[in-house]
mmCIF file of C-alpha atoms and ligand atoms in Angstrom:
data_model
loop_
_atom_site.group_PDB
_atom_site.id
_atom_site.type_symbol
_atom_site.label_atom_id
_atom_site.label_comp_id
_atom_site.label_asym_id
_atom_site.label_seq_id
_atom_site.Cartn_x
_atom_site.Cartn_y
_atom_site.Cartn_z
ATOM 1 C CA MET S 1 33.475 17.255 -30.075
ATOM 2 C CA VAL S 2 29.648 16.200 -28.765
ATOM 3 C CA ARG S 3 28.797 12.551 -28.675
ATOM 4 C CA SER S 4 26.204 11.443 -31.502
ATOM 5 C CA ILE S 5 24.995 7.946 -32.336
ATOM 6 C CA ILE S 6 25.801 6.895 -35.759
ATOM 7 C CA ASP S 7 24.857 2.933 -34.763
ATOM 8 C CA THR S 8 24.228 0.891 -31.738
ATOM 9 C CA THR S 9 27.703 -0.035 -31.684
ATOM 10 C CA ASP S 10 28.667 3.757 -30.423
ATOM 11 C CA LEU S 11 26.615 2.783 -26.890
ATOM 12 C CA SER S 12 28.033 0.246 -24.705
ATOM 13 C CA VAL S 13 26.007 -2.853 -23.665
ATOM 14 C CA GLU S 14 25.855 -1.254 -19.917
ATOM 15 C CA GLU S 15 24.514 1.943 -21.481
ATOM 16 C CA ILE S 16 21.743 0.304 -23.598
ATOM 17 C CA ASP S 17 20.399 -1.468 -20.704
ATOM 18 C CA GLY S 18 20.562 1.358 -18.945
ATOM 19 C CA LEU S 19 18.298 3.373 -21.463
ATOM 20 C CA ILE S 20 16.099 0.372 -21.288
ATOM 21 C CA ASP S 21 15.893 1.111 -17.749
ATOM 22 C CA THR S 22 15.171 4.720 -18.381
ATOM 23 C CA ALA S 23 12.398 4.490 -21.211
ATOM 24 C CA GLU S 24 10.827 1.538 -19.205
ATOM 25 C CA ASP S 25 10.583 4.268 -15.965
ATOM 26 C CA MET S 26 9.358 6.396 -18.973
ATOM 27 C CA MET S 27 6.235 4.391 -20.351
ATOM 28 C CA GLU S 28 5.564 3.915 -16.133
ATOM 29 C CA HIS S 29 5.450 7.395 -14.566
ATOM 30 C CA PRO S 30 5.016 9.683 -17.844
ATOM 31 C CA ARG S 31 4.104 12.598 -15.902
ATOM 32 C CA GLU S 32 7.813 12.647 -14.093
ATOM 33 C CA TYR S 33 9.815 13.684 -17.659
ATOM 34 C CA ALA S 34 7.404 15.878 -18.492
ATOM 35 C CA HIS S 35 9.259 18.939 -18.519
ATOM 36 C CA THR S 36 13.017 17.076 -18.825
ATOM 37 C CA CYS S 37 13.564 19.195 -22.060
ATOM 38 C CA ASP S 38 11.824 22.091 -21.254
ATOM 39 C CA GLY S 39 13.490 25.129 -23.211
ATOM 40 C CA MET S 40 15.211 22.441 -25.347
ATOM 41 C CA ILE S 41 14.725 22.372 -29.755
ATOM 42 C CA LEU S 42 15.140 18.922 -31.409
ATOM 43 C CA SER S 43 15.866 19.295 -35.511
ATOM 44 C CA THR S 44 14.730 16.570 -37.560
ATOM 45 C CA LEU S 45 16.433 15.980 -40.355
ATOM 46 C CA PHE S 46 14.829 14.120 -42.947
ATOM 47 C CA TYR S 47 16.250 13.390 -47.035
ATOM 48 C CA GLU S 48 14.059 10.195 -46.947
ATOM 49 C CA PRO S 49 10.594 9.500 -46.169
ATOM 50 C CA SER S 50 9.260 8.363 -42.515
ATOM 51 C CA THR S 51 6.454 7.997 -40.337
ATOM 52 C CA ARG S 52 7.565 6.022 -37.630
ATOM 53 C CA THR S 53 10.466 7.108 -36.566
ATOM 54 C CA ARG S 54 10.002 11.158 -37.765
ATOM 55 C CA LEU S 55 6.883 11.239 -36.120
ATOM 56 C CA SER S 56 8.624 9.595 -32.965
ATOM 57 C CA PHE S 57 11.350 11.630 -32.544
ATOM 58 C CA GLU S 58 9.013 14.677 -33.081
ATOM 59 C CA SER S 59 6.226 12.953 -30.200
ATOM 60 C CA ALA S 60 9.214 12.058 -27.887
ATOM 61 C CA MET S 61 10.895 16.077 -27.746
ATOM 62 C CA LEU S 62 7.385 17.181 -27.455
ATOM 63 C CA SER S 63 6.618 14.373 -24.774
ATOM 64 C CA LEU S 64 9.603 15.503 -23.015
ATOM 65 C CA GLY S 65 8.592 19.518 -22.511
ATOM 66 C CA GLY S 66 11.319 20.530 -25.299
ATOM 67 C CA ARG S 67 9.866 21.995 -28.965
ATOM 68 C CA VAL S 68 10.387 20.580 -32.612
ATOM 69 C CA ILE S 69 11.704 22.296 -35.952
ATOM 70 C CA SER S 70 11.847 20.477 -39.687
ATOM 71 C CA THR S 71 11.948 21.177 -42.926
ATOM 72 C CA PRO S 72 8.485 19.265 -44.796
ATOM 73 C CA SER S 73 11.257 17.574 -46.650
ATOM 74 C CA ALA S 74 14.712 18.191 -48.711
ATOM 75 C CA ASP S 75 13.195 18.943 -51.743
ATOM 76 C CA SER S 76 12.283 22.325 -49.538
ATOM 77 C CA SER S 77 15.244 22.583 -47.890
ATOM 78 C CA SER S 78 18.285 24.049 -49.563
ATOM 79 C CA ALA S 79 20.133 20.742 -49.838
ATOM 80 C CA SER S 80 17.633 20.726 -53.308
ATOM 81 C CA LYS S 81 19.849 24.258 -54.219
ATOM 82 C CA GLY S 82 22.949 22.188 -53.583
ATOM 83 C CA GLU S 83 23.710 22.734 -50.396
ATOM 84 C CA SER S 84 26.256 20.427 -48.923
ATOM 85 C CA VAL S 85 25.618 18.048 -45.582
ATOM 86 C CA ALA S 86 28.691 19.367 -43.455
ATOM 87 C CA ASP S 87 27.325 22.920 -44.367
ATOM 88 C CA THR S 88 23.520 22.080 -42.989
ATOM 89 C CA VAL S 89 24.090 21.211 -39.694
ATOM 90 C CA ARG S 90 26.471 23.887 -39.047
ATOM 91 C CA VAL S 91 23.437 25.807 -39.572
ATOM 92 C CA ILE S 92 21.123 23.835 -37.653
ATOM 93 C CA SER S 93 23.410 24.072 -35.097
ATOM 94 C CA CYS S 94 22.390 27.468 -35.008
ATOM 95 C CA TYR S 95 19.184 26.892 -33.768
ATOM 96 C CA ALA S 96 18.362 23.637 -32.268
ATOM 97 C CA ASP S 97 19.680 21.538 -29.571
ATOM 98 C CA ILE S 98 19.948 18.134 -31.422
ATOM 99 C CA ILE S 99 19.387 16.467 -34.128
ATOM 100 C CA ALA S 100 18.010 13.684 -35.496
ATOM 101 C CA MET S 101 19.183 13.172 -39.291
ATOM 102 C CA ARG S 102 17.704 10.017 -41.944
ATOM 103 C CA HIS S 103 19.596 10.328 -45.659
ATOM 104 C CA HIS S 104 19.728 7.852 -48.631
ATOM 105 C CA LYS S 105 23.868 7.646 -48.440
ATOM 106 C CA GLU S 106 25.295 5.413 -46.238
ATOM 107 C CA GLY S 107 27.890 7.617 -43.777
ATOM 108 C CA ALA S 108 26.013 10.460 -44.191
ATOM 109 C CA ALA S 109 25.254 10.927 -40.238
ATOM 110 C CA TYR S 110 28.703 10.201 -39.595
ATOM 111 C CA VAL S 111 29.662 12.910 -41.854
ATOM 112 C CA ALA S 112 27.252 15.262 -40.101
ATOM 113 C CA ALA S 113 28.148 14.015 -36.762
ATOM 114 C CA GLN S 114 31.989 15.210 -37.638
ATOM 115 C CA TYR S 115 30.432 19.404 -38.396
ATOM 116 C CA SER S 116 27.475 19.296 -35.878
ATOM 117 C CA ALA S 117 28.090 21.767 -32.816
ATOM 118 C CA VAL S 118 24.892 19.346 -31.410
ATOM 119 C CA PRO S 119 24.559 15.486 -31.058
ATOM 120 C CA VAL S 120 23.391 14.268 -34.018
ATOM 121 C CA ILE S 121 21.039 10.836 -34.039
ATOM 122 C CA ASN S 122 21.101 8.628 -36.942
ATOM 123 C CA ALA S 123 17.804 7.633 -37.742
ATOM 124 C CA GLY S 124 18.886 5.737 -40.714
ATOM 125 C CA ASP S 125 21.567 6.030 -43.448
ATOM 126 C CA GLY S 126 20.816 4.340 -46.681
ATOM 127 C CA GLY S 127 21.766 0.624 -46.238
ATOM 128 C CA HIS S 128 23.712 0.839 -43.663
ATOM 129 C CA CYS S 129 22.355 1.421 -39.978
ATOM 130 C CA HIS S 130 19.102 2.522 -38.110
ATOM 131 C CA PRO S 131 20.481 2.206 -34.374
ATOM 132 C CA THR S 132 17.311 3.822 -32.844
ATOM 133 C CA GLN S 133 15.351 1.281 -34.622
ATOM 134 C CA THR S 134 17.811 -1.249 -32.948
ATOM 135 C CA LEU S 135 16.743 0.265 -29.487
ATOM 136 C CA ALA S 136 13.327 -0.116 -29.678
ATOM 137 C CA ASP S 137 13.902 -3.901 -30.982
ATOM 138 C CA LEU S 138 15.704 -4.630 -28.033
ATOM 139 C CA CYS S 139 13.268 -2.589 -25.692
ATOM 140 C CA THR S 140 10.739 -5.276 -27.073
ATOM 141 C CA ILE S 141 13.115 -8.269 -26.740
ATOM 142 C CA ARG S 142 13.894 -7.857 -23.355
ATOM 143 C CA ARG S 143 10.425 -6.599 -22.201
ATOM 144 C CA GLU S 144 9.465 -10.265 -23.934
ATOM 145 C CA LYS S 145 11.849 -12.142 -23.035
ATOM 146 C CA GLY S 146 13.275 -11.058 -19.683
ATOM 147 C CA GLY S 147 16.943 -10.852 -21.288
ATOM 148 C CA PHE S 148 18.767 -11.504 -24.445
ATOM 149 C CA SER S 149 20.823 -14.453 -23.584
ATOM 150 C CA GLY S 150 20.416 -17.654 -25.109
ATOM 151 C CA LEU S 151 18.119 -16.707 -27.984
ATOM 152 C CA THR S 152 18.283 -17.956 -31.464
ATOM 153 C CA VAL S 153 17.191 -15.253 -33.514
ATOM 154 C CA GLY S 154 15.764 -15.353 -37.144
ATOM 155 C CA LEU S 155 16.419 -12.611 -38.895
ATOM 156 C CA CYS S 156 13.909 -12.975 -42.308
ATOM 157 C CA GLY S 157 13.896 -11.245 -46.080
ATOM 158 C CA ASP S 158 15.819 -8.077 -47.560
ATOM 159 C CA LEU S 159 19.173 -8.583 -45.162
ATOM 160 C CA LYS S 160 21.269 -6.984 -47.988
ATOM 161 C CA PHE S 161 19.288 -3.898 -47.946
ATOM 162 C CA GLY S 162 17.686 -3.817 -43.802
ATOM 163 C CA ARG S 163 19.653 -1.567 -42.181
ATOM 164 C CA THR S 164 17.602 -2.680 -38.906
ATOM 165 C CA VAL S 165 19.204 -6.025 -39.817
ATOM 166 C CA HIS S 166 22.512 -4.428 -39.800
ATOM 167 C CA SER S 167 22.159 -2.839 -36.313
ATOM 168 C CA LEU S 168 20.355 -5.641 -34.662
ATOM 169 C CA ILE S 169 23.322 -7.608 -35.479
ATOM 170 C CA ASN S 170 25.628 -5.763 -34.502
ATOM 171 C CA ALA S 171 23.637 -5.028 -31.459
ATOM 172 C CA MET S 172 23.065 -8.597 -30.789
ATOM 173 C CA SER S 173 26.426 -9.786 -30.736
ATOM 174 C CA ARG S 174 27.270 -8.376 -27.748
ATOM 175 C CA TYR S 175 25.276 -10.595 -25.687
ATOM 176 C CA GLU S 176 26.143 -13.793 -24.696
ATOM 177 C CA GLY S 177 24.740 -17.172 -26.487
ATOM 178 C CA ILE S 178 23.219 -15.632 -28.955
ATOM 179 C CA ARG S 179 22.571 -17.766 -32.393
ATOM 180 C CA PHE S 180 21.170 -16.544 -35.710
ATOM 181 C CA VAL S 181 19.272 -17.625 -38.512
ATOM 182 C CA LEU S 182 19.008 -15.654 -41.887
ATOM 183 C CA ILE S 183 16.861 -16.479 -43.745
ATOM 184 C CA SER S 184 16.793 -14.759 -47.412
ATOM 185 C CA PRO S 185 16.859 -15.130 -51.141
ATOM 186 C CA GLU S 186 20.360 -15.483 -52.525
ATOM 187 C CA GLU S 187 20.386 -11.889 -54.063
ATOM 188 C CA LEU S 188 19.499 -10.511 -50.562
ATOM 189 C CA LYS S 189 22.374 -12.116 -47.513
ATOM 190 C CA VAL S 190 23.675 -10.098 -45.158
ATOM 191 C CA PRO S 191 26.323 -8.384 -46.574
ATOM 192 C CA SER S 192 29.990 -9.531 -45.772
ATOM 193 C CA TYR S 193 31.147 -6.966 -43.822
ATOM 194 C CA VAL S 194 28.125 -6.836 -41.046
ATOM 195 C CA LYS S 195 29.218 -10.632 -41.478
ATOM 196 C CA ASN S 196 32.514 -10.518 -40.954
ATOM 197 C CA GLU S 197 33.159 -8.055 -38.388
ATOM 198 C CA SER S 198 29.883 -8.653 -35.880
ATOM 199 C CA LEU S 199 29.680 -12.784 -36.375
ATOM 200 C CA LYS S 200 32.613 -14.217 -37.693
ATOM 201 C CA LYS S 201 34.810 -11.937 -36.035
ATOM 202 C CA LYS S 202 33.389 -12.789 -32.518
ATOM 203 C CA ASN S 203 32.869 -16.895 -33.230
ATOM 204 C CA ILE S 204 28.679 -15.942 -33.399
ATOM 205 C CA PRO S 205 26.840 -19.279 -34.386
ATOM 206 C CA TYR S 206 24.987 -18.435 -37.486
ATOM 207 C CA THR S 207 23.172 -20.365 -40.431
ATOM 208 C CA GLN S 208 22.111 -19.017 -43.791
ATOM 209 C CA VAL S 209 18.896 -20.525 -45.581
ATOM 210 C CA THR S 210 16.380 -20.025 -47.758
ATOM 211 C CA ASP S 211 13.556 -21.138 -46.424
ATOM 212 C CA LEU S 212 11.511 -20.050 -43.836
ATOM 213 C CA GLU S 213 9.531 -23.109 -42.645
ATOM 214 C CA GLU S 214 13.068 -25.314 -42.367
ATOM 215 C CA VAL S 215 13.452 -23.032 -39.341
ATOM 216 C CA ILE S 216 10.727 -21.535 -38.301
ATOM 217 C CA GLY S 217 10.156 -24.183 -34.843
ATOM 218 C CA GLU S 218 13.636 -23.412 -33.844
ATOM 219 C CA LEU S 219 12.936 -19.758 -33.124
ATOM 220 C CA ASP S 220 12.685 -17.728 -30.266
ATOM 221 C CA ILE S 221 13.017 -14.371 -32.465
ATOM 222 C CA LEU S 222 11.551 -14.094 -35.904
ATOM 223 C CA TYR S 223 12.488 -10.502 -37.252
ATOM 224 C CA MET S 224 10.276 -10.172 -40.387
ATOM 225 C CA THR S 225 11.444 -7.663 -43.123
ATOM 226 C CA ARG S 226 9.924 -5.729 -46.203
ATOM 227 C CA VAL S 227 11.800 -6.156 -49.037
ATOM 228 C CA GLN S 228 13.162 -2.115 -49.805
ATOM 229 C CA ARG S 229 11.748 -1.387 -53.195
ATOM 230 C CA GLU S 230 13.798 2.135 -53.180
ATOM 231 C CA ARG S 231 17.386 0.344 -52.557
ATOM 232 C CA PHE S 232 17.307 -1.706 -56.291
ATOM 233 C CA PHE S 233 18.362 -0.834 -59.213
ATOM 234 C CA ASN S 234 15.785 -2.456 -61.066
ATOM 235 C CA GLU S 235 12.230 -3.111 -60.770
ATOM 236 C CA GLU S 236 12.051 -6.505 -62.199
ATOM 237 C CA ASP S 237 14.368 -7.524 -59.626
ATOM 238 C CA TYR S 238 12.268 -6.252 -56.807
ATOM 239 C CA LEU S 239 9.333 -7.271 -58.317
ATOM 240 C CA ARG S 240 10.740 -10.877 -58.335
ATOM 241 C CA LEU S 241 11.720 -11.214 -55.016
ATOM 242 C CA LYS S 242 9.365 -8.978 -53.138
ATOM 243 C CA ASP S 243 7.333 -12.208 -52.112
ATOM 244 C CA SER S 244 9.683 -14.255 -51.296
ATOM 245 C CA TYR S 245 8.629 -14.409 -47.832
ATOM 246 C CA ILE S 246 4.511 -13.928 -46.604
ATOM 247 C CA LEU S 247 4.169 -15.085 -42.907
ATOM 248 C CA THR S 248 0.754 -16.505 -42.459
ATOM 249 C CA PRO S 249 -1.269 -18.190 -38.997
ATOM 250 C CA GLU S 250 -0.512 -21.679 -41.157
ATOM 251 C CA LYS S 251 3.541 -20.862 -41.562
ATOM 252 C CA LEU S 252 2.915 -20.201 -37.465
ATOM 253 C CA ARG S 253 1.837 -23.503 -36.578
ATOM 254 C CA SER S 254 4.774 -25.136 -36.183
ATOM 255 C CA ALA S 255 6.578 -22.227 -34.514
ATOM 256 C CA LYS S 256 7.401 -22.401 -30.859
ATOM 257 C CA LYS S 257 4.381 -20.673 -28.670
ATOM 258 C CA ASP S 258 6.648 -18.052 -27.052
ATOM 259 C CA LEU S 259 8.143 -16.779 -30.240
ATOM 260 C CA SER S 260 7.752 -13.237 -30.358
ATOM 261 C CA ILE S 261 7.395 -11.483 -34.312
ATOM 262 C CA LEU S 262 8.889 -8.782 -34.549
ATOM 263 C CA HIS S 263 8.838 -6.201 -37.569
ATOM 264 C CA PRO S 264 10.351 -2.155 -38.189
ATOM 265 C CA LEU S 265 7.747 -1.606 -39.885
ATOM 266 C CA PRO S 266 6.444 -0.345 -42.284
ATOM 267 C CA ARG S 267 4.850 -3.669 -43.701
ATOM 268 C CA VAL S 268 4.004 -4.211 -47.633
ATOM 269 C CA ASN S 269 2.871 -8.048 -47.680
ATOM 270 C CA GLU S 270 5.564 -9.859 -45.536
ATOM 271 C CA ILE S 271 3.139 -10.469 -42.735
ATOM 272 C CA SER S 272 -0.237 -10.728 -43.416
ATOM 273 C CA VAL S 273 -2.624 -8.607 -40.750
ATOM 274 C CA LYS S 274 -4.755 -12.248 -40.212
ATOM 275 C CA VAL S 275 -1.253 -12.304 -38.112
ATOM 276 C CA ASP S 276 -2.284 -9.164 -35.992
ATOM 277 C CA GLU S 277 -4.688 -10.863 -33.735
ATOM 278 C CA ASP S 278 -1.711 -13.512 -32.524
ATOM 279 C CA PRO S 279 -0.490 -12.373 -29.144
ATOM 280 C CA ARG S 280 3.458 -13.700 -30.658
ATOM 281 C CA ALA S 281 2.774 -10.437 -32.979
ATOM 282 C CA CYS S 282 4.668 -7.948 -31.274
ATOM 283 C CA TYR S 283 5.316 -5.484 -34.085
ATOM 284 C CA PHE S 284 3.073 -2.626 -32.699
ATOM 285 C CA LYS S 285 4.092 -2.478 -29.064
ATOM 286 C CA GLN S 286 7.535 -2.498 -31.098
ATOM 287 C CA VAL S 287 6.674 1.326 -32.651
ATOM 288 C CA LEU S 288 5.457 2.368 -28.754
ATOM 289 C CA TYR S 289 8.524 1.180 -27.309
ATOM 290 C CA GLY S 290 10.657 2.870 -29.570
ATOM 291 C CA ARG S 291 9.153 5.993 -28.614
ATOM 292 C CA TYR S 292 10.612 5.580 -25.278
ATOM 293 C CA MET S 293 13.731 4.836 -26.163
ATOM 294 C CA ARG S 294 14.387 7.637 -28.254
ATOM 295 C CA MET S 295 12.696 9.405 -25.615
ATOM 296 C CA ALA S 296 15.357 7.890 -22.860
ATOM 297 C CA LEU S 297 18.579 8.837 -25.827
ATOM 298 C CA ILE S 298 17.616 12.243 -26.479
ATOM 299 C CA THR S 299 17.946 12.854 -22.819
ATOM 300 C CA LYS S 300 20.999 10.830 -22.186
ATOM 301 C CA LEU S 301 22.432 12.962 -25.043
ATOM 302 C CA LEU S 302 21.168 16.286 -24.613
ATOM 303 C CA LYS S 303 22.737 15.594 -20.161
ATOM 304 C CA GLU S 304 25.821 14.514 -21.813
ATOM 305 C CA ALA S 305 26.046 17.449 -23.934
ATOM 306 C CA GLY S 306 25.795 20.192 -20.780
ATOM 307 C CA ARG S 307 22.760 21.237 -21.818
ATOM 308 C CA LEU S 308 20.289 19.855 -19.965
HETATM 309 N N1 CP J 1 11.073 2.038 -39.332
HETATM 310 C C1 CP J 1 10.798 2.814 -39.446
HETATM 311 O O1 CP J 1 12.341 3.480 -39.471
HETATM 312 O O2 CP J 1 10.372 3.384 -40.068
HETATM 313 P P1 CP J 1 10.016 4.506 -40.684
HETATM 314 O O3 CP J 1 10.689 4.172 -42.285
HETATM 315 O O4 CP J 1 8.118 5.142 -41.209
HETATM 316 O O5 CP J 1 10.226 5.814 -40.021
#
């Protein structure tokens, strides 16, 4: 079976550090990588909406000299006729050298990887995980802070359904001296399975609070997230919780001068646009780094699969 990436734990810490090194080299010397993937084809297979992840995968492959195929949406693919994920990836393996897949069901990318003849990269599976967003997050944090060890990381918002949060906790729990501050409404706390596997098992210190202003002064990283409307069972709960946290310049007055503010985007209302001018806001840099991290990951997997 070829190697696929379903979560960040499929990559060792050394491999993640190496991918960031490669991405940084790609940023500095893009022309040297412009033909790395000549003749290769990436298929994007997205069963859920996306702007960043889909376009950054496509931009990444085009920047490496490869090409891209995709269906406009799940509705216009044979998934709408009832074709299974297993059959779909078997078919796409005949057309493409690598697949980036997003699906609304947790575990769908894992199933796809079992049946695919080419590497599958999980581009987000339901409320489970989103490893390439985490690669973008880690690249941003390392560039802003010079490393990961010893940081106090605040995660704020929808920590229950926010798959980027789950992947980031999994990834950062493997570095020394990390402390997490989990800031959410009671109903949107980090799921027990993430706490058990990543935090309790490794004795990583963490606190759970509901008030952002109470803890903002302690944080080195503040990772804001959107309340995930599409995963709620009823609209009333979403409407009650959607504006639980809105980061404003006033709230940032008590934050550290070298705080780094991240957000996987899309943003709805949880960071005021007035914060965008603050030098601590990193979320648009994070988008750019995501493209280079995906370039590095595509290259690595295609090499390992013997296609480059
Ligand atoms: N961050 C992220 O996954 O954005 P998209 O949903 O636009 O891909």
